[in-house]
C-alpha cells in the first residue's frame, strides 16, 4: 500500500480528528503514564524553545509550556484542523502557539528550537527520512529530540486483546506493510535508528517503557470507548450493523476478565526515543 501525507491530512481532518477532539479528556487520561515518561525523557528546561510535532489537541504542548516557563516558548504543529481548534481553545498561556503545518515539509524557523518533542505524532509520514531531515533544520545545533511511539501491536495488550476479539467478526482488513504510515510504523527499533540517522541525528537511544493504561470505568464504558477510536474503530469501519453487534459482544467477553477491578486497565508498550541534532 502506498500513501502520501495527503492521505493522512484527509484522515486526521475527517471523522478521526473530530473523534479525537471529542474524546480528548479520556485520551489524555489514558495516555498520561506514557506522556509523563516521554516528558521526563525530554527534560525540558525553563527558557527553552520547544517544537511539539503532531501536537493534536495540545495536551503535551500545554505541559511543556508550563515547564519552559514564561521565558521559553512552545510551538505545537499539526495537520488536523479540528484537533488544533481544540488545542487553541485549551491553551491560554502567552508562550504557546499552534500552527497547522505538515511537519514533513513545513519551513519551520531554522535553528530556532532546543527540543523537538512528540507524543505519538511522528509515525504518519509517507517519507519519514525526509520528514526527520526537515524537522532537524528547525533545531539549534545543540538541539535534541524526544518522542514516544508504540512498540509492536502484539506487545500492546490494549490493542491485542480487542483486535483478536473483533477480528473474526469484521471484514478482512487491508494489510499495512511494516513501513506504511500508521500508529505502529515505528515498532521496529532498527527502522527508527535508520530513519533518525538518515535525518542527520546522532546519540540515538531507544528505551522500552511499559505501563498500564485506563480504558474505562466500567465494562460498558470500555467497550464503547475502544470502538470509538484507534485500531478497533478502523477494523469496524466497513462492518455491517450485525457484524458490529457481534464484534461488540466479542469485545465485551474478551474484556470481562480484565474488569475485576476498576478503572479497567490494559498493558501498553512504547519506545522512548531520544537523539541529538
Ligand atoms: C496519534 S495522534 C497524537 C496526537 C497528540 N500528540 C496526542 O498524543 O494526543 C497523531 C497526530 O499526528 C498528527 N500528524 C500526522 N501526520 C502529521 C504531519 N505530517 N505533520 C504534523 N502532524 C501530523 C495528526 O494530525 C495527529 O494529531
Short mmCIF file of C-alpha atoms and ligand atoms in Angstrom, two decimals:
data_model
loop_
_atom_site.label_atom_id
_atom_site.label_comp_id
_atom_site.label_asym_id
_atom_site.label_seq_id
_atom_site.Cartn_x
_atom_site.Cartn_y
_atom_site.Cartn_z
CA UNK A 1 0.00 0.00 0.00
CA UNK A 2 1.42 3.42 -0.89
CA UNK A 3 0.29 6.58 0.86
CA UNK A 4 1.22 10.23 0.75
CA UNK A 5 0.88 12.79 3.53
CA UNK A 6 -2.24 13.98 1.66
CA UNK A 7 -3.95 10.75 2.74
CA UNK A 8 -3.00 11.43 6.36
CA UNK A 9 -4.13 15.06 6.09
CA UNK A 10 -7.55 13.88 4.88
CA UNK A 11 -7.63 11.17 7.55
CA UNK A 12 -6.85 13.45 10.51
CA UNK A 13 -9.19 16.20 9.24
CA UNK A 14 -12.13 13.84 8.87
CA UNK A 15 -14.12 11.79 11.31
CA UNK A 16 -11.00 10.58 13.13
CA UNK A 17 -9.79 14.08 14.01
CA UNK A 18 -13.27 15.04 15.23
CA UNK A 19 -13.49 11.86 17.34
CA UNK A 20 -10.05 12.50 18.88
CA UNK A 21 -11.20 16.01 19.79
CA UNK A 22 -14.45 14.66 21.26
CA UNK A 23 -12.54 12.06 23.34
CA UNK A 24 -9.69 14.39 24.29
CA UNK A 25 -10.16 14.19 28.08
CA UNK A 26 -10.24 10.38 28.09
CA UNK A 27 -7.40 10.01 25.61
CA UNK A 28 -5.19 12.33 27.65
CA UNK A 29 -6.05 10.37 30.83
CA UNK A 30 -5.33 7.07 29.09
CA UNK A 31 -2.03 8.28 27.66
CA UNK A 32 -0.89 10.10 30.81
CA UNK A 33 1.59 7.45 32.13
CA UNK A 34 3.21 7.32 28.67
CA UNK A 35 3.12 11.10 28.36
CA UNK A 36 4.81 11.57 31.71
CA UNK A 37 7.58 9.14 30.75
CA UNK A 38 8.14 10.97 27.45
CA UNK A 39 8.19 14.38 29.14
CA UNK A 40 10.71 13.05 31.69
CA UNK A 41 12.91 11.80 28.84
CA UNK A 42 12.61 15.20 27.13
CA UNK A 43 13.66 17.05 30.32
CA UNK A 44 12.56 20.48 29.03
CA UNK A 45 14.02 23.39 31.00
CA UNK A 46 12.89 26.94 31.73
CA UNK A 47 13.72 29.24 28.84
CA UNK A 48 13.81 26.51 26.18
CA UNK A 49 12.07 26.72 22.80
CA UNK A 50 10.12 23.54 22.03
CA UNK A 51 8.50 22.23 18.86
CA UNK A 52 5.72 19.70 19.61
CA UNK A 53 5.15 17.65 16.46
CA UNK A 54 1.70 16.17 15.82
CA UNK A 55 0.53 18.02 18.95
CA UNK A 56 -3.12 17.08 18.34
CA UNK A 57 -5.43 18.60 20.96
CA UNK A 58 -2.49 20.23 22.74
CA UNK A 59 -2.07 18.24 25.97
CA UNK A 60 1.73 17.92 25.80
CA UNK A 61 2.19 21.44 24.35
CA UNK A 62 0.36 22.86 27.39
CA UNK A 63 2.51 20.83 29.82
CA UNK A 64 5.71 21.79 28.01
CA UNK A 65 4.72 25.48 28.07
CA UNK A 66 4.37 25.26 31.87
CA UNK A 67 7.81 23.64 32.17
CA UNK A 68 9.68 26.11 29.95
CA UNK A 69 8.00 28.98 31.88
CA UNK A 70 7.35 32.46 30.51
CA UNK A 71 10.97 32.76 29.38
CA UNK A 72 10.55 29.82 26.99
CA UNK A 73 8.02 29.03 24.28
CA UNK A 74 6.24 26.12 22.64
CA UNK A 75 5.01 25.74 19.08
CA UNK A 76 2.56 22.89 18.51
CA UNK A 77 2.39 21.76 14.88
CA UNK A 78 -0.28 19.51 13.44
CA UNK A 79 -2.21 18.83 10.22
CA UNK A 80 -5.61 18.32 11.89
CA UNK A 81 -7.79 21.45 11.94
CA UNK A 82 -10.39 20.02 14.40
CA UNK A 83 -7.71 18.90 16.86
CA UNK A 84 -5.82 22.22 16.58
CA UNK A 85 -9.06 24.15 17.14
CA UNK A 86 -9.46 22.38 20.49
CA UNK A 87 -5.77 22.86 21.33
CA UNK A 88 -6.13 26.62 20.80
CA UNK A 89 -9.23 26.72 22.97
CA UNK A 90 -7.47 24.86 25.82
CA UNK A 91 -4.19 26.78 25.79
CA UNK A 92 -4.26 30.25 27.22
CA UNK A 93 -0.60 30.84 28.16
CA UNK A 94 1.13 33.58 26.15
CA UNK A 95 4.19 31.35 25.49
CA UNK A 96 2.28 28.77 23.43
CA UNK A 97 1.26 28.90 19.76
CA UNK A 98 -0.11 26.41 17.27
CA UNK A 99 0.48 26.03 13.56
CA UNK A 100 -1.46 23.99 11.00
CA UNK A 101 1.59 22.55 9.24
CA UNK A 102 2.78 19.32 7.68
CA UNK A 103 5.92 18.68 9.71
CA UNK A 104 7.44 16.76 6.80
CA UNK A 105 7.70 19.80 4.57
CA UNK A 106 6.82 22.93 6.55
CA UNK A 107 9.61 25.52 6.68
CA UNK A 108 9.92 26.00 10.42
CA UNK A 109 12.09 28.86 11.65
CA UNK A 110 15.61 27.47 11.09
CA UNK A 111 17.78 26.57 14.12
CA UNK A 112 15.22 28.09 16.49
CA UNK A 113 14.32 25.20 18.80
CA UNK A 114 16.14 23.43 21.65
CA UNK A 115 13.80 20.45 21.71
CA UNK A 116 11.72 18.54 19.19
CA UNK A 117 9.09 16.61 21.11
CA UNK A 118 6.28 14.29 20.06
CA UNK A 119 3.69 12.09 21.73
CA UNK A 120 2.65 9.57 19.07
CA UNK A 121 2.84 12.18 16.27
CA UNK A 122 5.79 11.05 14.11
CA UNK A 123 4.65 7.67 12.75
CA UNK A 124 2.43 9.02 9.98
CA UNK A 125 4.92 10.40 7.42
CA UNK A 126 4.89 8.94 3.91
CA UNK A 127 8.64 9.62 3.78
CA UNK A 128 9.96 9.69 7.36
CA UNK A 129 13.63 10.12 6.30
CA UNK A 130 12.77 13.41 4.58
CA UNK A 131 10.44 14.44 7.39
CA UNK A 132 13.08 13.99 10.10
CA UNK A 133 15.71 15.76 7.98
CA UNK A 134 13.23 18.66 7.56
CA UNK A 135 12.41 18.83 11.29
CA UNK A 136 16.12 18.76 12.18
CA UNK A 137 16.54 22.06 10.32
CA UNK A 138 14.36 23.67 12.96
CA UNK A 139 16.71 22.59 15.79
CA UNK A 140 19.65 24.53 17.12
CA UNK A 141 23.00 22.78 16.68
CA UNK A 142 22.80 21.87 20.36
CA UNK A 143 19.17 20.75 19.98
CA UNK A 144 17.72 17.39 20.91
CA UNK A 145 14.75 15.14 20.18
CA UNK A 146 12.49 13.15 22.48
CA UNK A 147 9.44 11.24 21.31
CA UNK A 148 7.27 8.33 22.30
CA UNK A 149 5.90 5.80 19.79
CA UNK A 150 4.17 2.44 20.03
CA UNK A 151 6.04 -0.85 20.01
CA UNK A 152 4.53 -3.78 18.07
CA UNK A 153 0.73 -4.05 18.42
CA UNK A 154 1.08 -7.61 19.75
CA UNK A 155 3.11 -6.23 22.70
CA UNK A 156 0.30 -3.74 23.39
CA UNK A 157 -2.34 -5.63 25.34
CA UNK A 158 -4.79 -2.69 24.93
CA UNK A 159 -4.69 -3.34 21.16
CA UNK A 160 -4.04 -7.09 21.04
CA UNK A 161 -6.94 -8.18 23.28
CA UNK A 162 -9.63 -6.14 21.44
CA UNK A 163 -8.25 -6.82 17.95
CA UNK A 164 -8.09 -10.59 18.46
CA UNK A 165 -11.67 -10.46 19.78
CA UNK A 166 -13.24 -8.43 16.95
CA UNK A 167 -11.19 -9.79 14.03
CA UNK A 168 -13.33 -12.91 13.37
CA UNK A 169 -16.46 -10.70 13.09
CA UNK A 170 -15.33 -7.90 10.76
CA UNK A 171 -14.42 -7.74 7.05
CA UNK A 172 -10.74 -8.57 6.33
CA UNK A 173 -8.53 -5.55 6.92
CA UNK A 174 -6.08 -4.16 4.33
CA UNK A 175 -2.66 -5.42 5.38
CA UNK A 176 -0.40 -2.49 6.28
CA UNK A 177 3.26 -3.14 5.47
CA UNK A 178 5.70 -2.63 8.38
CA UNK A 179 6.90 0.65 6.79
CA UNK A 180 3.48 2.09 5.90
CA UNK A 181 2.45 5.18 7.88
CA UNK A 182 0.30 4.33 10.87
CA UNK A 183 0.38 4.01 14.66
CA UNK A 184 2.76 1.02 14.59
CA UNK A 185 5.09 2.23 11.82
CA UNK A 186 7.88 2.86 14.36
CA UNK A 187 7.60 -0.52 16.09
CA UNK A 188 10.90 -1.78 14.67
CA UNK A 189 13.86 -0.29 16.61
CA UNK A 190 16.24 -0.80 13.67
CA UNK A 191 13.91 1.24 11.46
CA UNK A 192 13.76 4.10 13.99
CA UNK A 193 17.56 4.18 14.18
CA UNK A 194 17.86 4.14 10.38
CA UNK A 195 15.35 7.00 9.94
CA UNK A 196 16.94 9.12 12.68
CA UNK A 197 20.46 8.54 11.34
CA UNK A 198 19.32 9.32 7.79
CA UNK A 199 17.74 12.54 9.09
CA UNK A 200 21.16 13.55 10.49
CA UNK A 201 20.62 12.77 14.21
CA UNK A 202 23.12 11.06 16.47
CA UNK A 203 23.35 9.76 20.05
CA UNK A 204 20.13 7.90 19.26
CA UNK A 205 18.73 5.96 22.23
CA UNK A 206 15.62 3.79 22.45
CA UNK A 207 14.25 2.66 25.80
CA UNK A 208 11.31 0.28 26.09
CA UNK A 209 8.70 1.51 28.55
CA UNK A 210 5.63 -0.39 29.75
CA UNK A 211 2.60 0.90 31.64
CA UNK A 212 -1.00 0.03 32.43
CA UNK A 213 -3.40 2.40 30.67
CA UNK A 214 -7.02 3.18 31.63
CA UNK A 215 -9.59 2.11 29.06
CA UNK A 216 -12.80 2.57 31.04
CA UNK A 217 -14.53 2.84 34.39
CA UNK A 218 -16.98 0.03 33.63
CA UNK A 219 -17.18 -2.78 31.09
CA UNK A 220 -19.81 -0.87 29.06
CA UNK A 221 -17.66 2.20 29.11
CA UNK A 222 -14.52 0.32 27.94
CA UNK A 223 -16.40 -1.47 25.14
CA UNK A 224 -17.87 1.82 23.89
CA UNK A 225 -14.56 3.67 24.15
CA UNK A 226 -12.47 1.08 22.29
CA UNK A 227 -14.96 1.07 19.41
CA UNK A 228 -14.65 4.84 19.06
CA UNK A 229 -11.02 5.35 18.14
CA UNK A 230 -7.74 3.70 17.14
CA UNK A 231 -7.22 0.25 15.67
CA UNK A 232 -10.65 -1.11 16.69
CA UNK A 233 -12.59 1.74 15.10
CA UNK A 234 -10.57 1.20 11.89
CA UNK A 235 -11.47 -2.51 11.95
CA UNK A 236 -15.16 -1.64 12.38
CA UNK A 237 -15.29 0.97 9.60
CA UNK A 238 -16.72 -1.29 6.87
CA UNK A 239 -18.57 -3.69 9.16
CA UNK A 240 -22.34 -4.16 8.80
CA UNK A 241 -24.62 -3.37 11.78
CA UNK A 242 -24.86 -7.13 12.52
CA UNK A 243 -21.09 -7.54 12.38
CA UNK A 244 -20.64 -4.52 14.65
CA UNK A 245 -23.02 -6.09 17.16
CA UNK A 246 -21.15 -9.40 17.10
CA UNK A 247 -17.82 -7.57 17.41
CA UNK A 248 -19.08 -5.58 20.41
CA UNK A 249 -20.25 -8.80 22.12
CA UNK A 250 -16.86 -10.43 21.47
CA UNK A 251 -15.07 -7.35 22.76
CA UNK A 252 -17.14 -7.39 25.95
CA UNK A 253 -16.34 -11.08 26.52
CA UNK A 254 -12.60 -10.52 25.94
CA UNK A 255 -12.51 -7.56 28.35
CA UNK A 256 -14.53 -9.27 31.11
CA UNK A 257 -11.50 -10.98 32.77
CA UNK A 258 -9.77 -7.57 32.89
CA UNK A 259 -12.75 -5.84 34.54
CA UNK A 260 -12.38 -7.34 38.04
CA UNK A 261 -11.03 -4.02 39.32
CA UNK A 262 -11.84 -0.53 38.11
CA UNK A 263 -10.80 1.55 36.34
CA UNK A 264 -10.15 -1.18 33.77
CA UNK A 265 -6.51 -1.11 32.68
CA UNK A 266 -4.58 -2.94 29.97
CA UNK A 267 -0.87 -3.03 29.19
CA UNK A 268 0.79 -0.56 26.82
CA UNK A 269 4.29 -0.88 25.34
CA UNK A 270 6.21 2.05 23.83
CA UNK A 271 9.66 3.21 22.81
CA UNK A 272 11.06 6.34 24.41
CA UNK A 273 13.38 7.72 21.75
CA UNK A 274 15.97 10.45 22.29
CA UNK A 275 18.64 11.84 19.96
CA UNK A 276 20.86 14.85 19.33
CA UNK A 277 20.67 17.15 16.31
C1 LIG B 1 -1.97 9.67 17.37
S1 LIG B 1 -2.28 11.38 17.18
C2 LIG B 1 -1.41 12.06 18.57
C3 LIG B 1 -1.88 13.45 18.92
C4 LIG B 1 -1.25 14.04 20.19
N1 LIG B 1 0.19 14.16 20.09
C5 LIG B 1 -1.63 13.23 21.40
O1 LIG B 1 -0.81 12.44 21.88
O2 LIG B 1 -2.77 13.37 21.87
C6 LIG B 1 -1.21 11.76 15.83
C7 LIG B 1 -1.17 13.22 15.47
O3 LIG B 1 -0.18 13.42 14.46
C8 LIG B 1 -0.69 14.37 13.53
N2 LIG B 1 0.06 14.24 12.27
C9 LIG B 1 0.02 13.21 11.39
N3 LIG B 1 0.82 13.47 10.33
C10 LIG B 1 1.37 14.70 10.55
C11 LIG B 1 2.24 15.56 9.79
N4 LIG B 1 2.72 15.19 8.60
N5 LIG B 1 2.57 16.76 10.32
C12 LIG B 1 2.07 17.16 11.52
N6 LIG B 1 1.23 16.42 12.26
C13 LIG B 1 0.88 15.20 11.79
C14 LIG B 1 -2.17 14.02 13.44
O4 LIG B 1 -2.96 15.05 12.91
C15 LIG B 1 -2.49 13.72 14.91
O5 LIG B 1 -2.87 14.87 15.61
#
